[in-house]
Structure formats: structure tokens, C-alpha cells
Amino acid sequence: MIKQIMGCEYTELGRSVIDGIEVEGFRTTDPAFYGGAMENVELTLWVDVEKWLPVRTEMDFKMNEQMQMHGVIYDYQWDIPIDVGEFEPVIPEDFTAFPTEGMKMPSMSEEAAVEGLKFFAEIFGQYPKKLNLMNLMQEFSALKDSENLTDAGLKLKEEMKQMTKDKDDEHIKKVMEMMRQVQSLGMFYM
């Protein structure tokens, strides 16, 4: 988190004392702090001047039209013993893995971003309102309730209905491949 804030535009707030610890404060309003996924970012980080570890974090941001968040993280605990068993996953017996065979990771290239824009326009008949990943995924997830779709959008909507009904691996892979184009667009702008 410290490196992340140092990689953005930030303001030094000077020194203070929090919970008896001498700290130095940094504040950023740079949207790049969250990779462009958030709007109206304001993050204040107080760092222990001796250990150079976070002591308190205060954050405010807006993710999309419906979500705003305010949070304070404090009482960090560093260098405490941890039982390795806490990291052992507990997998239910009836668990089935999501099919990932043959799936590609989203690309972050200009070409992939252009393809993502084309795909979005083919489905919705317009470009997305915002290009950050969170807003793109929210806009795209509205597909199931949308009535204003192109023919390609209506076809995809049916594919997605079929996928949820059948839970067929082939349908899932096909829809995930389409979603990859939208993810590539959002990731390019992170």
C-alpha cells in the first residue's frame, strides 16, 4: 500500500502521533491508486516512521452510480505468529470446479481494448458510459434485464439464459470468452 501511494500523485501531511506511535501522513486523490476502477478517490495513509509500516488508513471512494464507500483501517498487527493450518482450504465434498480448460486471460493491449469496444457496441448499440472495469462489468451485467439490445445482444442474452439453465460447460466457456473482451477493455484502462 505504501509503494502504491508513492506511485501516485500524493501530498505529504507531515508527522503526527497515533496510538502513541509517531507517524507520517500521505494523502492521494489520484484515481490511479485503485487502477482507475474507482472515482472520487481520497485515501489518507499514516505510516510508522521507524518501521515504515501502515498504522491507519482512511479511504473514501465512489465505485459507480450506486456505490460509495468510507472506511477506516486501524489496529494493524505486524510480526505476529500465524498457524499455517489457518490457510488450509476447507472444500465441501459436493464442490465442482469451474471449467477453465482452454480459457484465455484478458489481454491489456490496445488491440484487445478496441475489440472490447467493438463487442460492447455490437451488443448494446453504443459504447460504454465509463471505461473502468467495475463500471464495465456492471453495465454488462445489466444485459439480462435490458430491453434495448441489438440482435447480437438479444442472442447473447439467450445464450446466458441457456447457460444458467443447463450449466453446460460449452455454454459457460462461450460466454466467458465473450466476457473476456469486456474485461480486456477495462483492464487496458487500469
PDB file of C-alpha atoms in Angstrom:
ATOM      1  CA  MET A   1       0.000   0.000   0.000  1.00  0.00           C
ATOM      2  CA  ILE A   2       2.881   2.373   0.760  1.00  0.00           C
ATOM      3  CA  LYS A   3       4.517   1.670  -2.607  1.00  0.00           C
ATOM      4  CA  GLN A   4       1.133   2.055  -4.259  1.00  0.00           C
ATOM      5  CA  ILE A   5       0.551   5.541  -2.831  1.00  0.00           C
ATOM      6  CA  MET A   6       4.154   6.539  -3.654  1.00  0.00           C
ATOM      7  CA  GLY A   7       3.462   5.561  -7.272  1.00  0.00           C
ATOM      8  CA  CYS A   8       0.621   8.109  -7.454  1.00  0.00           C
ATOM      9  CA  GLU A   9       0.323  11.845  -7.055  1.00  0.00           C
ATOM     10  CA  TYR A  10       0.206  12.413  -3.309  1.00  0.00           C
ATOM     11  CA  THR A  11       0.553  15.103  -0.659  1.00  0.00           C
ATOM     12  CA  GLU A  12       2.755  14.750   2.409  1.00  0.00           C
ATOM     13  CA  LEU A  13       0.788  15.598   5.556  1.00  0.00           C
ATOM     14  CA  GLY A  14       3.743  15.761   7.920  1.00  0.00           C
ATOM     15  CA  ARG A  15       4.169  13.960  11.218  1.00  0.00           C
ATOM     16  CA  SER A  16       1.668  13.174  13.938  1.00  0.00           C
ATOM     17  CA  VAL A  17       1.141  10.656  16.743  1.00  0.00           C
ATOM     18  CA  ILE A  18      -1.497   7.894  16.540  1.00  0.00           C
ATOM     19  CA  ASP A  19      -1.939   5.424  19.413  1.00  0.00           C
ATOM     20  CA  GLY A  20       1.416   6.521  20.834  1.00  0.00           C
ATOM     21  CA  ILE A  21       3.242   5.839  17.549  1.00  0.00           C
ATOM     22  CA  GLU A  22       4.990   8.606  15.626  1.00  0.00           C
ATOM     23  CA  VAL A  23       3.606   8.529  12.097  1.00  0.00           C
ATOM     24  CA  GLU A  24       3.951  10.349   8.813  1.00  0.00           C
ATOM     25  CA  GLY A  25       0.864  11.018   6.717  1.00  0.00           C
ATOM     26  CA  PHE A  26       0.261  10.838   2.976  1.00  0.00           C
ATOM     27  CA  ARG A  27      -2.918  11.674   1.072  1.00  0.00           C
ATOM     28  CA  THR A  28      -3.873  10.939  -2.522  1.00  0.00           C
ATOM     29  CA  THR A  29      -6.881  11.776  -4.640  1.00  0.00           C
ATOM     30  CA  ASP A  30      -5.296  10.165  -7.701  1.00  0.00           C
ATOM     31  CA  PRO A  31      -7.758   7.707  -9.352  1.00  0.00           C
ATOM     32  CA  ALA A  32      -4.702   5.677 -10.431  1.00  0.00           C
ATOM     33  CA  PHE A  33      -4.373   4.497  -6.805  1.00  0.00           C
ATOM     34  CA  TYR A  34      -7.151   1.948  -7.421  1.00  0.00           C
ATOM     35  CA  GLY A  35      -6.130   1.335 -11.014  1.00  0.00           C
ATOM     36  CA  GLY A  36      -8.786   3.709 -12.323  1.00  0.00           C
ATOM     37  CA  ALA A  37     -11.548   1.423 -11.028  1.00  0.00           C
ATOM     38  CA  MET A  38     -12.807   3.993  -8.518  1.00  0.00           C
ATOM     39  CA  GLU A  39     -13.922   7.609  -8.766  1.00  0.00           C
ATOM     40  CA  ASN A  40     -13.619  10.463  -6.265  1.00  0.00           C
ATOM     41  CA  VAL A  41     -10.757   8.683  -4.510  1.00  0.00           C
ATOM     42  CA  GLU A  42      -9.423  10.139  -1.291  1.00  0.00           C
ATOM     43  CA  LEU A  43      -7.021   7.965   0.656  1.00  0.00           C
ATOM     44  CA  THR A  44      -5.006   9.001   3.705  1.00  0.00           C
ATOM     45  CA  LEU A  45      -2.261   6.686   4.925  1.00  0.00           C
ATOM     46  CA  TRP A  46      -0.440   7.109   8.245  1.00  0.00           C
ATOM     47  CA  VAL A  47       2.870   5.222   8.391  1.00  0.00           C
ATOM     48  CA  ASP A  48       5.067   4.359  11.404  1.00  0.00           C
ATOM     49  CA  VAL A  49       8.225   6.460  10.864  1.00  0.00           C
ATOM     50  CA  GLU A  50      10.510   3.824  12.456  1.00  0.00           C
ATOM     51  CA  LYS A  51       9.161   0.578  10.974  1.00  0.00           C
ATOM     52  CA  TRP A  52       7.734   2.116   7.772  1.00  0.00           C
ATOM     53  CA  LEU A  53       4.528   0.077   8.154  1.00  0.00           C
ATOM     54  CA  PRO A  54       0.912   1.329   7.974  1.00  0.00           C
ATOM     55  CA  VAL A  55      -0.725   2.383  11.259  1.00  0.00           C
ATOM     56  CA  ARG A  56      -4.019   3.835   9.982  1.00  0.00           C
ATOM     57  CA  THR A  57      -5.727   4.107   6.599  1.00  0.00           C
ATOM     58  CA  GLU A  58      -8.733   6.296   5.851  1.00  0.00           C
ATOM     59  CA  MET A  59     -10.457   5.996   2.487  1.00  0.00           C
ATOM     60  CA  ASP A  60     -13.405   7.416   0.607  1.00  0.00           C
ATOM     61  CA  PHE A  61     -14.305   6.488  -2.949  1.00  0.00           C
ATOM     62  CA  LYS A  62     -17.152   6.047  -5.359  1.00  0.00           C
ATOM     63  CA  MET A  63     -17.261   2.882  -7.458  1.00  0.00           C
ATOM     64  CA  ASN A  64     -20.218   3.553  -9.722  1.00  0.00           C
ATOM     65  CA  GLU A  65     -23.532   5.351  -9.554  1.00  0.00           C
ATOM     66  CA  GLN A  66     -24.835   3.118  -6.748  1.00  0.00           C
ATOM     67  CA  MET A  67     -21.819   2.576  -4.530  1.00  0.00           C
ATOM     68  CA  GLN A  68     -19.882   4.906  -2.284  1.00  0.00           C
ATOM     69  CA  MET A  69     -17.594   3.743   0.467  1.00  0.00           C
ATOM     70  CA  HIS A  70     -15.954   5.240   3.517  1.00  0.00           C
ATOM     71  CA  GLY A  71     -13.602   3.078   5.504  1.00  0.00           C
ATOM     72  CA  VAL A  72     -11.005   3.311   8.228  1.00  0.00           C
ATOM     73  CA  ILE A  73      -8.479   0.553   8.816  1.00  0.00           C
ATOM     74  CA  TYR A  74      -6.563   0.645  12.071  1.00  0.00           C
ATOM     75  CA  ASP A  75      -5.109  -1.607  14.772  1.00  0.00           C
ATOM     76  CA  TYR A  76      -2.738  -3.246  12.296  1.00  0.00           C
ATOM     77  CA  GLN A  77      -0.818  -6.130  13.821  1.00  0.00           C
ATOM     78  CA  TRP A  78       2.615  -6.887  12.396  1.00  0.00           C
ATOM     79  CA  ASP A  79       5.011  -9.788  13.007  1.00  0.00           C
ATOM     80  CA  ILE A  80       2.514 -11.934  14.915  1.00  0.00           C
ATOM     81  CA  PRO A  81       2.744 -15.753  14.863  1.00  0.00           C
ATOM     82  CA  ILE A  82       0.323 -17.430  12.464  1.00  0.00           C
ATOM     83  CA  ASP A  83      -0.792 -21.064  12.426  1.00  0.00           C
ATOM     84  CA  VAL A  84      -0.179 -22.477   8.934  1.00  0.00           C
ATOM     85  CA  GLY A  85      -3.377 -24.539   9.288  1.00  0.00           C
ATOM     86  CA  GLU A  86      -5.420 -21.336   9.023  1.00  0.00           C
ATOM     87  CA  PHE A  87      -4.537 -21.266   5.330  1.00  0.00           C
ATOM     88  CA  GLU A  88      -5.726 -24.801   4.569  1.00  0.00           C
ATOM     89  CA  PRO A  89      -8.831 -24.587   2.366  1.00  0.00           C
ATOM     90  CA  VAL A  90     -11.983 -26.362   3.518  1.00  0.00           C
ATOM     91  CA  ILE A  91     -13.554 -27.674   0.320  1.00  0.00           C
ATOM     92  CA  PRO A  92     -17.093 -29.087   0.512  1.00  0.00           C
ATOM     93  CA  GLU A  93     -17.436 -32.665  -0.757  1.00  0.00           C
ATOM     94  CA  ASP A  94     -20.044 -31.683  -3.370  1.00  0.00           C
ATOM     95  CA  PHE A  95     -17.804 -28.948  -4.834  1.00  0.00           C
ATOM     96  CA  THR A  96     -17.266 -28.972  -8.601  1.00  0.00           C
ATOM     97  CA  ALA A  97     -14.607 -26.787 -10.152  1.00  0.00           C
ATOM     98  CA  PHE A  98     -15.482 -24.140 -12.701  1.00  0.00           C
ATOM     99  CA  PRO A  99     -14.314 -25.246 -16.165  1.00  0.00           C
ATOM    100  CA  THR A 100     -11.161 -23.303 -17.033  1.00  0.00           C
ATOM    101  CA  GLU A 101      -9.650 -25.575 -19.633  1.00  0.00           C
ATOM    102  CA  GLY A 102      -8.963 -23.689 -22.844  1.00  0.00           C
ATOM    103  CA  MET A 103      -9.906 -20.294 -21.376  1.00  0.00           C
ATOM    104  CA  LYS A 104      -7.668 -17.295 -22.027  1.00  0.00           C
ATOM    105  CA  MET A 105      -6.744 -14.483 -19.677  1.00  0.00           C
ATOM    106  CA  PRO A 106      -7.940 -10.996 -20.624  1.00  0.00           C
ATOM    107  CA  SER A 107      -5.331  -9.046 -22.565  1.00  0.00           C
ATOM    108  CA  MET A 108      -4.296  -5.477 -21.778  1.00  0.00           C
ATOM    109  CA  SER A 109      -3.294  -4.385 -25.277  1.00  0.00           C
ATOM    110  CA  GLU A 110      -4.673  -1.599 -27.474  1.00  0.00           C
ATOM    111  CA  GLU A 111      -5.961  -4.210 -29.905  1.00  0.00           C
ATOM    112  CA  ALA A 112      -7.854  -6.015 -27.143  1.00  0.00           C
ATOM    113  CA  ALA A 113      -9.329  -2.706 -25.927  1.00  0.00           C
ATOM    114  CA  VAL A 114     -10.541  -1.887 -29.454  1.00  0.00           C
ATOM    115  CA  GLU A 115     -12.050  -5.374 -29.768  1.00  0.00           C
ATOM    116  CA  GLY A 116     -13.767  -4.876 -26.409  1.00  0.00           C
ATOM    117  CA  LEU A 117     -15.246  -1.555 -27.580  1.00  0.00           C
ATOM    118  CA  LYS A 118     -16.467  -3.151 -30.818  1.00  0.00           C
ATOM    119  CA  PHE A 119     -18.001  -6.067 -28.924  1.00  0.00           C
ATOM    120  CA  PHE A 120     -19.758  -3.760 -26.442  1.00  0.00           C
ATOM    121  CA  ALA A 121     -21.157  -1.626 -29.274  1.00  0.00           C
ATOM    122  CA  GLU A 122     -22.332  -4.755 -31.144  1.00  0.00           C
ATOM    123  CA  ILE A 123     -24.282  -5.867 -28.060  1.00  0.00           C
ATOM    124  CA  PHE A 124     -25.671  -2.553 -26.767  1.00  0.00           C
ATOM    125  CA  GLY A 125     -25.616  -0.404 -29.905  1.00  0.00           C
ATOM    126  CA  GLN A 126     -23.450   2.166 -28.118  1.00  0.00           C
ATOM    127  CA  TYR A 127     -20.126   2.493 -26.338  1.00  0.00           C
ATOM    128  CA  PRO A 128     -19.888   2.076 -22.552  1.00  0.00           C
ATOM    129  CA  LYS A 129     -20.506   5.113 -20.333  1.00  0.00           C
ATOM    130  CA  LYS A 130     -17.202   4.633 -18.479  1.00  0.00           C
ATOM    131  CA  LEU A 131     -14.160   2.511 -19.212  1.00  0.00           C
ATOM    132  CA  ASN A 132     -13.094   1.342 -15.768  1.00  0.00           C
ATOM    133  CA  LEU A 133     -13.517  -2.384 -15.142  1.00  0.00           C
ATOM    134  CA  MET A 134     -16.087  -2.103 -12.339  1.00  0.00           C
ATOM    135  CA  ASN A 135     -18.448   0.106 -14.346  1.00  0.00           C
ATOM    136  CA  LEU A 136     -17.987  -2.007 -17.483  1.00  0.00           C
ATOM    137  CA  MET A 137     -18.865  -5.210 -15.659  1.00  0.00           C
ATOM    138  CA  GLN A 138     -21.864  -3.565 -14.011  1.00  0.00           C
ATOM    139  CA  GLU A 139     -23.092  -2.205 -17.346  1.00  0.00           C
ATOM    140  CA  PHE A 140     -22.555  -5.576 -18.973  1.00  0.00           C
ATOM    141  CA  SER A 141     -24.328  -7.461 -16.182  1.00  0.00           C
ATOM    142  CA  ALA A 142     -27.411  -5.301 -16.846  1.00  0.00           C
ATOM    143  CA  LEU A 143     -27.676  -7.226 -20.120  1.00  0.00           C
ATOM    144  CA  LYS A 144     -30.067  -9.762 -18.609  1.00  0.00           C
ATOM    145  CA  ASP A 145     -32.603  -7.036 -17.732  1.00  0.00           C
ATOM    146  CA  SER A 146     -32.060  -4.781 -20.733  1.00  0.00           C
ATOM    147  CA  GLU A 147     -34.654  -4.394 -23.471  1.00  0.00           C
ATOM    148  CA  ASN A 148     -32.587  -2.035 -25.652  1.00  0.00           C
ATOM    149  CA  LEU A 149     -30.270  -4.573 -27.235  1.00  0.00           C
ATOM    150  CA  THR A 150     -29.082  -5.174 -30.756  1.00  0.00           C
ATOM    151  CA  ASP A 151     -29.771  -8.519 -32.440  1.00  0.00           C
ATOM    152  CA  ALA A 152     -26.331  -9.685 -31.259  1.00  0.00           C
ATOM    153  CA  GLY A 153     -27.239  -8.561 -27.724  1.00  0.00           C
ATOM    154  CA  LEU A 154     -30.526 -10.462 -27.771  1.00  0.00           C
ATOM    155  CA  LYS A 155     -28.684 -13.572 -28.985  1.00  0.00           C
ATOM    156  CA  LEU A 156     -26.113 -13.241 -26.182  1.00  0.00           C
ATOM    157  CA  LYS A 157     -28.893 -12.703 -23.635  1.00  0.00           C
ATOM    158  CA  GLU A 158     -30.459 -16.012 -24.744  1.00  0.00           C
ATOM    159  CA  GLU A 159     -27.057 -17.756 -24.567  1.00  0.00           C
ATOM    160  CA  MET A 160     -26.639 -16.525 -20.997  1.00  0.00           C
ATOM    161  CA  LYS A 161     -30.135 -17.716 -20.037  1.00  0.00           C
ATOM    162  CA  GLN A 162     -29.352 -21.111 -21.542  1.00  0.00           C
ATOM    163  CA  MET A 163     -26.038 -21.237 -19.716  1.00  0.00           C
ATOM    164  CA  THR A 164     -27.685 -20.666 -16.326  1.00  0.00           C
ATOM    165  CA  LYS A 165     -30.368 -23.202 -17.086  1.00  0.00           C
ATOM    166  CA  ASP A 166     -28.158 -26.002 -18.463  1.00  0.00           C
ATOM    167  CA  LYS A 167     -24.908 -25.252 -16.630  1.00  0.00           C
ATOM    168  CA  ASP A 168     -23.308 -26.720 -19.741  1.00  0.00           C
ATOM    169  CA  ASP A 169     -19.509 -26.335 -19.880  1.00  0.00           C
ATOM    170  CA  GLU A 170     -19.581 -25.346 -23.559  1.00  0.00           C
ATOM    171  CA  HIS A 171     -22.102 -22.540 -22.955  1.00  0.00           C
ATOM    172  CA  ILE A 172     -20.095 -21.336 -19.971  1.00  0.00           C
ATOM    173  CA  LYS A 173     -16.852 -21.263 -21.978  1.00  0.00           C
ATOM    174  CA  LYS A 174     -18.529 -19.396 -24.829  1.00  0.00           C
ATOM    175  CA  VAL A 175     -19.989 -16.706 -22.558  1.00  0.00           C
ATOM    176  CA  MET A 176     -16.731 -16.405 -20.594  1.00  0.00           C
ATOM    177  CA  GLU A 177     -14.839 -15.885 -23.855  1.00  0.00           C
ATOM    178  CA  MET A 178     -17.218 -13.050 -24.727  1.00  0.00           C
ATOM    179  CA  MET A 179     -16.813 -11.540 -21.265  1.00  0.00           C
ATOM    180  CA  ARG A 180     -13.039 -11.658 -21.718  1.00  0.00           C
ATOM    181  CA  GLN A 181     -13.378  -8.977 -24.397  1.00  0.00           C
ATOM    182  CA  VAL A 182     -15.115  -6.618 -21.957  1.00  0.00           C
ATOM    183  CA  GLN A 183     -12.575  -7.441 -19.229  1.00  0.00           C
ATOM    184  CA  SER A 184      -9.711  -6.695 -21.644  1.00  0.00           C
ATOM    185  CA  LEU A 185     -11.194  -3.272 -22.311  1.00  0.00           C
ATOM    186  CA  GLY A 186     -11.451  -2.471 -18.598  1.00  0.00           C
ATOM    187  CA  MET A 187      -8.005  -3.842 -17.796  1.00  0.00           C
ATOM    188  CA  PHE A 188      -6.410  -1.770 -20.557  1.00  0.00           C
ATOM    189  CA  TYR A 189      -7.573   1.377 -18.770  1.00  0.00           C
ATOM    190  CA  MET A 190      -6.378   0.316 -15.295  1.00  0.00           C
TER     191      MET A 190
END
